[in-house]
mmCIF file of C-alpha atoms in Angstrom:
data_model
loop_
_atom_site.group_PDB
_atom_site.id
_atom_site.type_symbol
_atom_site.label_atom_id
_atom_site.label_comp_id
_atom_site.label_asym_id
_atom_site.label_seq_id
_atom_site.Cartn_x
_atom_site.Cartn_y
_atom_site.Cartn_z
ATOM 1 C CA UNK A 25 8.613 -1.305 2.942
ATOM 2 C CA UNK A 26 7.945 -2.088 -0.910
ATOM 3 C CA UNK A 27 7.645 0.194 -3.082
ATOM 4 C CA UNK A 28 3.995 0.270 -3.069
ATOM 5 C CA UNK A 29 2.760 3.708 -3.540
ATOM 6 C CA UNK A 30 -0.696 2.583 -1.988
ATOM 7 C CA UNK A 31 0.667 1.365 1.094
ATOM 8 C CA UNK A 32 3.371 4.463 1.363
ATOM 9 C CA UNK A 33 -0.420 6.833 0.929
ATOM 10 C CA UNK A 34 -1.747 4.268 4.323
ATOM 11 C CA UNK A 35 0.586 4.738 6.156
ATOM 12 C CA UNK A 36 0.761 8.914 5.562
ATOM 13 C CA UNK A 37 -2.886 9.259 6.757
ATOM 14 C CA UNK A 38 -1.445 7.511 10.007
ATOM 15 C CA UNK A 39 -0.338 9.630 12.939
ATOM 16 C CA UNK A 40 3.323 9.086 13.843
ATOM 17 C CA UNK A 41 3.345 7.679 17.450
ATOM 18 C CA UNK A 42 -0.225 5.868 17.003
ATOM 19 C CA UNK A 43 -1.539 2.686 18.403
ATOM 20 C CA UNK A 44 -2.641 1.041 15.725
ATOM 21 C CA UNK A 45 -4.875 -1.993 15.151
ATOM 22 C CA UNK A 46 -4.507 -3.733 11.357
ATOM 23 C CA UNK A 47 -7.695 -5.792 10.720
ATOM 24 C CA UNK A 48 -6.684 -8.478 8.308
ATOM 25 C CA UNK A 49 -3.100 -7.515 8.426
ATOM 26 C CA UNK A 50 -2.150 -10.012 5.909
ATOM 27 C CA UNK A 51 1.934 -10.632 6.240
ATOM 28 C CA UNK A 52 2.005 -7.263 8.048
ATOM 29 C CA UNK A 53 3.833 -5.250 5.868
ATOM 30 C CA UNK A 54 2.256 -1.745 6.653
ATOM 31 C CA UNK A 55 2.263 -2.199 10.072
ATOM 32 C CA UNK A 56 5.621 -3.122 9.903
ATOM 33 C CA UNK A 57 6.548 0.104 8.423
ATOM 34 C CA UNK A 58 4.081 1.943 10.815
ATOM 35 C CA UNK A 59 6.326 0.845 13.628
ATOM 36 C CA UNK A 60 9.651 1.003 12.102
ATOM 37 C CA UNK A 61 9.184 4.471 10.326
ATOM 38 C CA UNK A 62 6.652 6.370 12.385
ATOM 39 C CA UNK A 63 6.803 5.188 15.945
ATOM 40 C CA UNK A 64 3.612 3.490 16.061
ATOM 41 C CA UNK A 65 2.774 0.239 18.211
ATOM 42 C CA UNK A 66 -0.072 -2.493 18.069
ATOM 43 C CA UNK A 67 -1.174 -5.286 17.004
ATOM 44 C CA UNK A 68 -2.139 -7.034 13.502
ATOM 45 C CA UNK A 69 -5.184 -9.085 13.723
ATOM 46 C CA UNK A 70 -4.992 -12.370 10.500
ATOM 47 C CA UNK A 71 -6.787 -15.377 10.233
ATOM 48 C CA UNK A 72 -4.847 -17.077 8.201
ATOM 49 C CA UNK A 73 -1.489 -19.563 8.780
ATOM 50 C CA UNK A 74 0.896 -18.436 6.529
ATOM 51 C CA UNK A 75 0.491 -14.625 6.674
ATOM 52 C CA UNK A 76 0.458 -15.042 10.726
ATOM 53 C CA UNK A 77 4.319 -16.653 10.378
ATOM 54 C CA UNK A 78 5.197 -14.060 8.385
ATOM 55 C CA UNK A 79 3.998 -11.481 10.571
ATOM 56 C CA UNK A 80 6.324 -13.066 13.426
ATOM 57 C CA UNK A 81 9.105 -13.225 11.305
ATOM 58 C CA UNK A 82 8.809 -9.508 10.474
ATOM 59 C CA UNK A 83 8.324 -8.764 14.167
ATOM 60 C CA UNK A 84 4.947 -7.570 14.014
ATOM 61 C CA UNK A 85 3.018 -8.418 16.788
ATOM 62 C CA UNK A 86 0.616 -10.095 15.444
ATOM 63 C CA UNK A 87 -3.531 -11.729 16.843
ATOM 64 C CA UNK A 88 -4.863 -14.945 15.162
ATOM 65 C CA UNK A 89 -8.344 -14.347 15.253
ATOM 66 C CA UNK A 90 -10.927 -14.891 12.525
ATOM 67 C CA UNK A 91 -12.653 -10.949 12.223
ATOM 68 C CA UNK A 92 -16.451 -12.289 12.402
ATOM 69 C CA UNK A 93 -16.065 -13.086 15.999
ATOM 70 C CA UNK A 94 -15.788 -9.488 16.729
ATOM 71 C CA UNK A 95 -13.134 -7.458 18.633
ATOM 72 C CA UNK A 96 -14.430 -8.447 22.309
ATOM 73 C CA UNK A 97 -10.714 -8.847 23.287
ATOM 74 C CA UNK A 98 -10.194 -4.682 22.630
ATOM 75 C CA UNK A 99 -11.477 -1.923 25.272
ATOM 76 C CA UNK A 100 -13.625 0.800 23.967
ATOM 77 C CA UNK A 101 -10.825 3.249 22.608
ATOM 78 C CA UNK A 102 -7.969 0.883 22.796
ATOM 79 C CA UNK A 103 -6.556 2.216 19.513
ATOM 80 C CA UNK A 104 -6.186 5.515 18.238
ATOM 81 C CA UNK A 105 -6.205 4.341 14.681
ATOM 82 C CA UNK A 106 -7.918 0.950 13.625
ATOM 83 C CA UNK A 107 -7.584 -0.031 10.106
ATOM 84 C CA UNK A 108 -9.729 -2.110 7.866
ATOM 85 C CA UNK A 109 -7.977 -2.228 4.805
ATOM 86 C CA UNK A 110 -8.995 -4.653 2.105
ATOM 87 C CA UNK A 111 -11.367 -6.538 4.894
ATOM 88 C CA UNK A 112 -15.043 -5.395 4.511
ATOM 89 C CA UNK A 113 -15.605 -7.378 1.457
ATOM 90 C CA UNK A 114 -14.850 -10.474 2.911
ATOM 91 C CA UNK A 115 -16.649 -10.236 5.829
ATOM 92 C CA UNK A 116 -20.524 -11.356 6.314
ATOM 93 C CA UNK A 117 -21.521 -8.897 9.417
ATOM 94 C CA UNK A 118 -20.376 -5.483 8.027
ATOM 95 C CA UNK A 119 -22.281 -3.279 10.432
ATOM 96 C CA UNK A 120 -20.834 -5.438 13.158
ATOM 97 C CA UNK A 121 -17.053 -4.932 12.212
ATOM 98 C CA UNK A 122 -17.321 -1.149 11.094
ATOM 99 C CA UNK A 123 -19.232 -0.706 14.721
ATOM 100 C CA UNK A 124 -16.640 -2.789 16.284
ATOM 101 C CA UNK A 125 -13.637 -0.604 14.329
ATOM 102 C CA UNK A 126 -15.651 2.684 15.689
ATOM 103 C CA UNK A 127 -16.192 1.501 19.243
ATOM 104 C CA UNK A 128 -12.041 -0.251 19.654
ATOM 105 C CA UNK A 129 -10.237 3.222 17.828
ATOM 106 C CA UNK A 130 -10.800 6.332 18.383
ATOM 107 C CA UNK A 131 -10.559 6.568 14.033
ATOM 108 C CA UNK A 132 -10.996 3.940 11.529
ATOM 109 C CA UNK A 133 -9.178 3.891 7.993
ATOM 110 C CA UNK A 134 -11.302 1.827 5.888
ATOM 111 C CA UNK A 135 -10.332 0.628 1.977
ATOM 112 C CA UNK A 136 -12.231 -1.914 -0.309
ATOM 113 C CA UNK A 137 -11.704 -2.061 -4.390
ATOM 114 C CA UNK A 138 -14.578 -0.198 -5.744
ATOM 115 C CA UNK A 139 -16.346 -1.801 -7.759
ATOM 116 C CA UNK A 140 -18.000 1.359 -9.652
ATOM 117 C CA UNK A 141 -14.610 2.016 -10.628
ATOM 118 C CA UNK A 142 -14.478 3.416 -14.268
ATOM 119 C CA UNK A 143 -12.387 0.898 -15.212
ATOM 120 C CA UNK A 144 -14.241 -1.971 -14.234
ATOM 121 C CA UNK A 145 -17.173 -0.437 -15.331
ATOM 122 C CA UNK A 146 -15.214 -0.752 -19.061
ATOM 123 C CA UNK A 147 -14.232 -4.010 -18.525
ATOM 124 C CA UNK A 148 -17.781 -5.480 -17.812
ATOM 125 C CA UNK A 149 -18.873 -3.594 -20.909
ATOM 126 C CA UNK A 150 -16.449 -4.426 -22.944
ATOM 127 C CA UNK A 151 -16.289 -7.928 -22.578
ATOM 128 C CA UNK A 152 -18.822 -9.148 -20.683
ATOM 129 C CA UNK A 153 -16.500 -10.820 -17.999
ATOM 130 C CA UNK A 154 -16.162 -10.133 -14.281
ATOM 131 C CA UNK A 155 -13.850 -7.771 -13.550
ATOM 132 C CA UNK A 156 -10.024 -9.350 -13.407
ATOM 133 C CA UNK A 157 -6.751 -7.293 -12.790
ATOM 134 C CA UNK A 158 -3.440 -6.980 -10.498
ATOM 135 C CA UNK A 159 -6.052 -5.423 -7.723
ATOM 136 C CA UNK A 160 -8.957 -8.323 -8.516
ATOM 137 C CA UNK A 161 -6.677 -10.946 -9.381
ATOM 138 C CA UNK A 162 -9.657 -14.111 -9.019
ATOM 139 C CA UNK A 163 -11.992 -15.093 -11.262
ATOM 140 C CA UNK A 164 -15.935 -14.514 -10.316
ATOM 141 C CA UNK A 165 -16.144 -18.519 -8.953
ATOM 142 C CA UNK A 166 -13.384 -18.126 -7.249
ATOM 143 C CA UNK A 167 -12.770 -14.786 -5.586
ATOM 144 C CA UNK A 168 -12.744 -14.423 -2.075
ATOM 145 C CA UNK A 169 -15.366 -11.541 -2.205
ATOM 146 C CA UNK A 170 -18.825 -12.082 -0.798
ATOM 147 C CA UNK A 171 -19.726 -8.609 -1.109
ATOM 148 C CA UNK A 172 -19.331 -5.604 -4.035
ATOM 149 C CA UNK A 173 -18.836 -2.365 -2.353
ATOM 150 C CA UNK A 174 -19.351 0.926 -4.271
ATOM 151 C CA UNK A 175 -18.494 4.253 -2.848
ATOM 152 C CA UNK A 176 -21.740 5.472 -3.401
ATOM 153 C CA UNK A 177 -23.450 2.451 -0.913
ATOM 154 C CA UNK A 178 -20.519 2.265 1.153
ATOM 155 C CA UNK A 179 -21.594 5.901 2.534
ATOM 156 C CA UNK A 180 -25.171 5.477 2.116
ATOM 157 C CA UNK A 181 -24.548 2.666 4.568
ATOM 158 C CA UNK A 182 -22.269 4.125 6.833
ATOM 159 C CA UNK A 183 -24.898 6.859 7.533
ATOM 160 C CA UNK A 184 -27.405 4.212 7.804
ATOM 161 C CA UNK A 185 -25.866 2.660 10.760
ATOM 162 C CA UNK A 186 -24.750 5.932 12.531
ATOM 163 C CA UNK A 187 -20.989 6.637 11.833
ATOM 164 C CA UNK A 188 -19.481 9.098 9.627
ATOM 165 C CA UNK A 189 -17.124 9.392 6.863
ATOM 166 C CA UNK A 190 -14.765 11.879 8.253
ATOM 167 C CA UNK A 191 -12.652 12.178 4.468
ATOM 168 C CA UNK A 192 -12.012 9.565 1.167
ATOM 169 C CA UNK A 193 -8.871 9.230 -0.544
ATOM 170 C CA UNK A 194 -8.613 7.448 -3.713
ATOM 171 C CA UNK A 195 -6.310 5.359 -4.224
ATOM 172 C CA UNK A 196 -4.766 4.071 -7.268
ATOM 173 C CA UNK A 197 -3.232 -0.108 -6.093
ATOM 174 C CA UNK A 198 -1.455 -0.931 -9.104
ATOM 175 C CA UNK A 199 -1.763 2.171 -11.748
ATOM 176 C CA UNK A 200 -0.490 -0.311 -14.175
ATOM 177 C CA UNK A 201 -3.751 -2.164 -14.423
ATOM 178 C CA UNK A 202 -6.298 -2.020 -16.827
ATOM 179 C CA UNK A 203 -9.282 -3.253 -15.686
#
């Protein structure tokens, strides 16, 4: 695995031996290194082409299926660890996906870039601009966002629909970045 601190920090909050569904696995480098280094097993779940062949070529079993169709494939408890990293703010049904991530795992490991962040904060202050870094590499027209998560509303709505925040981590993508 890369040298990534952020995906090193994942994969520690990851029980060795789990079964482990990645939601948006992207080219499946963390679940790659959740099988190789801590005995885990499952599937990666992408939508898109490219990061699906590079999922196979890594060996990581790997599910095209686009997320807002839901998880219908997946028992109730099929997973003891489903994780929605990077996902929630591109999907349209939230409250379907984090009920779907609760009902499939027995925990979910959810991460979006906070947008209350102190550093973007500074940045939209500072010069007026949307927010563009390392971590939020698009401009406003052309990100692949559709929604802007804070911490503060992502709990307020995952009380609202009846799950629970169990513990947050922060964690710092690119520490190089200035917002």
């Amino acid at each position: 695995m890369s040298e990534r601190q952020d995906l090193r920090l994942l994969a520690g909050l990851v029980p060795k031996g789990s079964r482990v569904l990645d939601l948006g696995c992207g080219d499946g480098e963390l679940l790659a290194h959740l099988i190789d280094a801590r005995g885990c097993s499952g599937y990666g779940i992408e939508i898109a082409d490219a990061n699906v062949l590079q999922c196979v070529q890594r060996g990581v079993p790997v599910i095209q299926l686009n997320l807002e169709e839901g998880l219908a494939l997946f028992q109730d408890r099929s997973f003891d660890v489903v994780l929605q990293l990077d996902t929630l703010q591109h999907l349209r049904n939230t409250e379907r996906m984090l009920q779907e991530t609760a009902r499939v795992g027995r925990i979910g490991i959810v991460s979006f870039p906070n947008f209350s962040h102190w550093g973007i904060r500074l940045q939209v202050i500072f010069t007026g601009y949307a927010p563009v870094s390392r971590r939020l590499p698009y401009q406003w027209h052309e990100t692949p966002n559709i929604r802007v998560i804070t911490l503060k509303d992502f709990r307020k709505f995952v009380h609202e629909v009846g799950l629970r925040v169990l513990d947050e981590v922060a964690i710092d993508t690119h520490s190089q970045d200035r917002y």
